[in-house]
Coordinates of C-alpha atoms and ligand atoms in Angstrom, one line a residue:
M56 CA -13.1 -12.8 14.3
T57 CA -15.8 -10.8 13.9
T58 CA -17.9 -9.9 10.5
S59 CA -18.3 -6.1 11.1
P60 CA -15.9 -4.2 8.8
V61 CA -12.9 -3.2 10.8
L62 CA -14.2 1.0 10.9
E63 CA -17.4 2.2 9.5
F64 CA -17.8 5.9 8.9
E65 CA -21.9 6.3 7.5
Q66 CA -23.0 9.7 6.2
V67 CA -20.4 12.1 8.6
A68 CA -20.3 15.8 8.4
M69 CA -17.9 17.7 10.1
D70 CA -17.9 21.0 10.8
F71 CA -15.8 23.8 12.3
D72 CA -16.2 27.5 13.5
G73 CA -20.0 27.1 11.8
K74 CA -17.7 26.2 8.1
T75 CA -18.5 22.6 6.6
V76 CA -15.3 21.0 6.4
F77 CA -17.2 17.8 4.8
K78 CA -20.4 16.3 5.1
D79 CA -21.8 12.7 3.6
L80 CA -18.6 11.2 3.8
S81 CA -19.0 7.0 4.4
F82 CA -17.3 4.1 3.5
E83 CA -16.2 0.9 5.3
L84 CA -12.3 -0.4 6.1
H85 CA -12.5 -3.6 6.5
W86 CA -10.4 -6.8 7.5
N87 CA -6.3 -7.2 5.5
E88 CA -7.3 -4.2 3.2
T89 CA -5.2 -1.3 3.2
L90 CA -7.5 1.9 2.2
G91 CA -6.2 5.4 0.8
L92 CA -8.0 8.8 2.0
T93 CA -7.2 11.9 -0.4
G94 CA -7.8 15.1 -1.3
P95 CA -6.4 18.9 -1.3
S96 CA -4.7 20.1 1.8
G97 CA -8.1 22.1 4.1
C98 CA -10.3 19.0 3.3
G99 CA -10.4 17.2 6.3
K100 CA -8.1 14.0 5.5
S101 CA -6.5 14.4 9.5
T102 CA -9.8 15.5 10.9
V103 CA -11.1 11.7 9.8
L104 CA -8.4 10.6 11.5
R105 CA -9.0 12.3 14.5
I106 CA -12.6 11.5 14.7
A107 CA -11.8 8.0 14.0
V108 CA -10.1 7.4 17.1
D109 CA -13.2 10.2 19.1
L110 CA -10.5 12.8 19.1
A111 CA -12.7 14.8 17.7
S112 CA -16.4 14.9 17.5
P113 CA -18.7 15.4 14.3
V114 CA -21.9 17.2 14.2
E115 CA -23.7 14.5 12.0
G116 CA -23.2 10.6 11.4
E117 CA -22.1 7.5 12.9
V118 CA -18.7 6.2 13.6
R119 CA -18.0 2.6 14.4
F120 CA -15.4 0.6 15.1
L121 CA -16.1 -2.9 15.2
G122 CA -19.2 -2.4 15.5
T123 CA -20.1 -0.1 18.1
S124 CA -19.9 3.4 18.0
V125 CA -16.9 4.6 18.9
S126 CA -18.3 6.8 21.6
S127 CA -19.3 4.2 23.3
W128 CA -15.4 3.1 24.0
D129 CA -13.4 3.3 26.4
P130 CA -11.3 5.6 24.8
I131 CA -8.0 3.8 26.0
E132 CA -9.2 0.8 24.9
L133 CA -10.2 2.2 21.6
R134 CA -7.0 3.5 21.1
R135 CA -4.4 0.3 21.5
R136 CA -7.0 -1.3 19.7
M137 CA -6.9 1.4 16.5
I138 CA -3.6 3.3 16.7
L139 CA -3.1 6.6 14.7
V140 CA 0.4 7.6 13.6
P141 CA 0.1 11.2 13.6
Q142 CA 1.6 13.3 10.9
E143 CA 4.4 14.9 13.5
A144 CA 5.0 12.0 14.9
S145 CA 5.8 12.9 19.0
M146 CA 8.7 11.4 20.9
F147 CA 8.3 11.0 24.5
P148 CA 11.1 12.0 26.7
G149 CA 14.2 9.0 26.9
T150 CA 15.7 7.2 24.6
I151 CA 14.1 4.7 21.2
R152 CA 14.1 1.4 23.2
D153 CA 12.0 3.9 26.1
N154 CA 10.0 4.9 23.3
L155 CA 9.0 1.3 22.0
E156 CA 8.8 -0.1 25.6
W157 CA 6.5 3.0 27.6
P158 CA 3.3 2.6 25.5
L159 CA 3.5 -1.8 26.3
R160 CA 4.3 -1.4 30.0
V161 CA 0.9 1.4 30.3
H162 CA -1.3 -1.3 28.6
K163 CA 1.2 -4.1 31.3
L164 CA 1.9 -5.8 27.9
P165 CA 5.4 -7.9 28.2
V166 CA 8.5 -6.9 26.2
D167 CA 9.9 -8.6 23.8
E168 CA 13.1 -8.0 21.9
D169 CA 12.7 -10.2 19.3
K170 CA 9.2 -8.9 18.3
M171 CA 10.7 -5.3 19.0
Q172 CA 13.5 -6.3 16.3
E173 CA 10.5 -7.8 13.6
V174 CA 8.4 -4.5 14.1
L175 CA 11.9 -2.3 13.8
E176 CA 13.1 -4.5 10.4
H177 CA 8.8 -4.0 9.2
V178 CA 9.7 -0.2 9.3
L179 CA 13.1 -0.3 7.8
L180 CA 14.7 1.1 11.4
W181 CA 16.4 -1.9 11.6
P182 CA 19.2 -1.5 12.5
I183 CA 19.0 0.7 14.7
D184 CA 20.9 1.9 18.1
L185 CA 17.8 1.9 21.1
N186 CA 20.0 3.8 23.3
K187 CA 19.4 7.1 20.8
I188 CA 18.1 10.0 22.5
A189 CA 14.0 10.0 20.4
A190 CA 14.2 13.4 20.0
N191 CA 17.2 14.2 18.0
L192 CA 16.1 11.7 15.0
S193 CA 14.6 12.6 11.9
G194 CA 10.9 13.5 11.4
G195 CA 10.8 10.0 8.8
Q196 CA 12.9 8.3 11.6
K197 CA 10.2 9.5 14.1
Q198 CA 7.3 9.0 12.4
R199 CA 8.5 5.4 11.7
V200 CA 9.6 4.9 15.8
A201 CA 6.1 5.9 16.0
M202 CA 4.8 3.4 13.9
A203 CA 6.8 0.4 15.1
R204 CA 5.7 1.5 18.7
A205 CA 1.8 1.1 17.2
L206 CA 2.5 -2.4 15.8
L207 CA 4.1 -3.6 19.3
L208 CA 0.3 -2.9 21.0
E209 CA -0.9 -5.0 17.9
P210 CA -3.7 -3.4 16.8
E211 CA -6.9 -4.3 14.7
A212 CA -6.7 -0.3 13.0
L213 CA -3.6 1.4 12.1
L214 CA -4.5 5.1 11.0
L215 CA -1.4 6.5 8.8
D216 CA -1.5 10.4 8.4
E217 CA 0.6 11.2 5.3
P218 CA 3.8 8.5 6.7
T219 CA 5.8 8.8 4.0
S220 CA 6.0 12.8 3.4
A221 CA 9.2 13.2 5.7
L222 CA 11.1 11.1 3.2
D223 CA 13.6 10.7 0.3
A224 CA 11.8 9.2 -3.2
K225 CA 14.1 6.1 -2.1
A226 CA 12.6 5.7 1.8
T227 CA 8.6 6.5 0.5
L228 CA 9.1 3.1 -1.9
A229 CA 10.4 1.6 1.1
V230 CA 8.0 2.8 3.5
E231 CA 5.2 2.1 1.1
Q232 CA 5.9 -1.5 -0.1
T233 CA 6.2 -2.1 3.7
I234 CA 2.7 -0.4 4.4
A235 CA 1.0 -2.4 1.5
S236 CA 2.6 -5.8 3.3
L237 CA 0.9 -4.5 6.9
A238 CA -2.4 -5.6 6.5
K239 CA -2.2 -8.5 5.5
A240 CA 1.2 -9.4 7.3
H241 CA -0.5 -8.4 10.7
D242 CA -4.9 -9.5 9.6
I243 CA -5.7 -5.7 10.3
G244 CA -7.2 -2.5 8.5
V245 CA -5.1 0.1 7.4
V246 CA -6.1 3.5 6.6
I247 CA -2.9 5.9 5.1
V248 CA -3.8 9.8 4.2
T249 CA -2.0 10.9 1.2
H250 CA -2.5 14.4 -0.4
N251 CA -1.2 12.3 -3.5
K252 CA -4.0 10.1 -5.4
E253 CA -1.1 9.0 -7.7
Q254 CA 0.9 7.6 -4.2
A255 CA -2.8 6.5 -3.0
E256 CA -3.6 4.4 -6.4
R257 CA 0.3 2.6 -6.3
F258 CA -0.2 1.1 -3.2
T259 CA -3.9 0.4 -1.7
S260 CA -6.2 -1.8 -2.5
R261 CA -9.3 1.3 -3.1
V262 CA -8.8 5.0 -2.6
I263 CA -11.7 7.0 -1.1
E264 CA -10.9 10.7 -2.4
M265 CA -12.3 14.0 -0.5
K266 CA -13.5 17.1 -2.3
G267 CA -12.6 19.7 -0.2
E268 CA -15.9 22.2 0.5
Ligands
ATP498 N1 -9.7 21.8 16.0 C1 -9.9 22.5 15.1 N2 -10.1 24.0 15.0 C2 -10.7 24.3 14.0 N3 -10.6 24.2 12.8 C3 -10.0 23.4 12.5 C4 -9.2 21.8 13.7 N4 -9.0 21.1 13.2 C5 -9.2 21.4 11.9 N5 -9.5 22.8 11.2 C6 -10.2 23.0 10.1 O1 -10.6 22.2 9.0 C7 -9.5 22.1 8.2 C8 -9.2 20.8 7.7 O2 -8.1 20.6 8.1 P1 -7.7 19.3 8.2 O3 -5.8 19.0 9.3 O4 -8.5 17.9 8.7 O5 -7.2 19.0 6.9 P2 -6.3 18.0 5.9 O6 -7.1 17.6 4.8 O7 -5.6 16.9 6.4 O8 -4.4 19.0 5.5 P3 -3.3 18.6 5.0 O9 -3.7 17.9 4.0 O10 -3.0 19.9 4.8 O11 -2.6 17.8 6.2 C9 -8.8 22.8 8.0 O12 -9.1 24.3 7.3 C10 -8.4 23.1 9.5 O13 -8.1 24.5 9.1
MG499 MG1 -3.8 16.4 7.7

């Protein structure tokens, strides 16, 4: 294992159409750590996650994954090892099983039934009929399928954008507990975006608060 942090942002600035969204953003994500990223709507939280996986390029600063600039990584490799689960998780056409297996097939990795059940238990979706059409799931269920799909690829970092925004209070607490244990259980770094600072403080080890300009 490397001694570099999993993910580093150094003095990162972003603007859109000449308007600053954020600047001077620096943080490190460590192994086995769950880091909260919070701040008001529009302050750039989702943009930070997109920058991390090199889907957007900052105007200033350096972003490194495992010590190497994200722009130097092969994008497919980068996005297998650091997976972004977006706010509105999209499902591929087909069943839940298709959704869980497809990324494994793309990356030529074996499909392991036991592991599939284990990750679905981990995101509190088990038992579930894997032959259901994924598009018909609720928003919260889709997001949890997306989390399970990500975990099957055994990433080193997981970036979760508002992972509980579509859930009721009971499911929120359950998923929070799950997420809190993910980093240690899988020996990875986890970033959780939430606009709810109290939530972030409840179950992350550290919170970065973005102010907005
Ligand atoms: N591709 C883009 N082109 C132009 N502006 C963008 C783009 N993506 C984001 N923005 C703008 O950047 C700002 C930050 O957006 P972002 O989605 O990162 O905020 P956020 O903190 O995630 O907000 P929320 O809590 O509502 O999800 C917003 O003003 C948004 O309109
Ligand atoms: Mg957002």
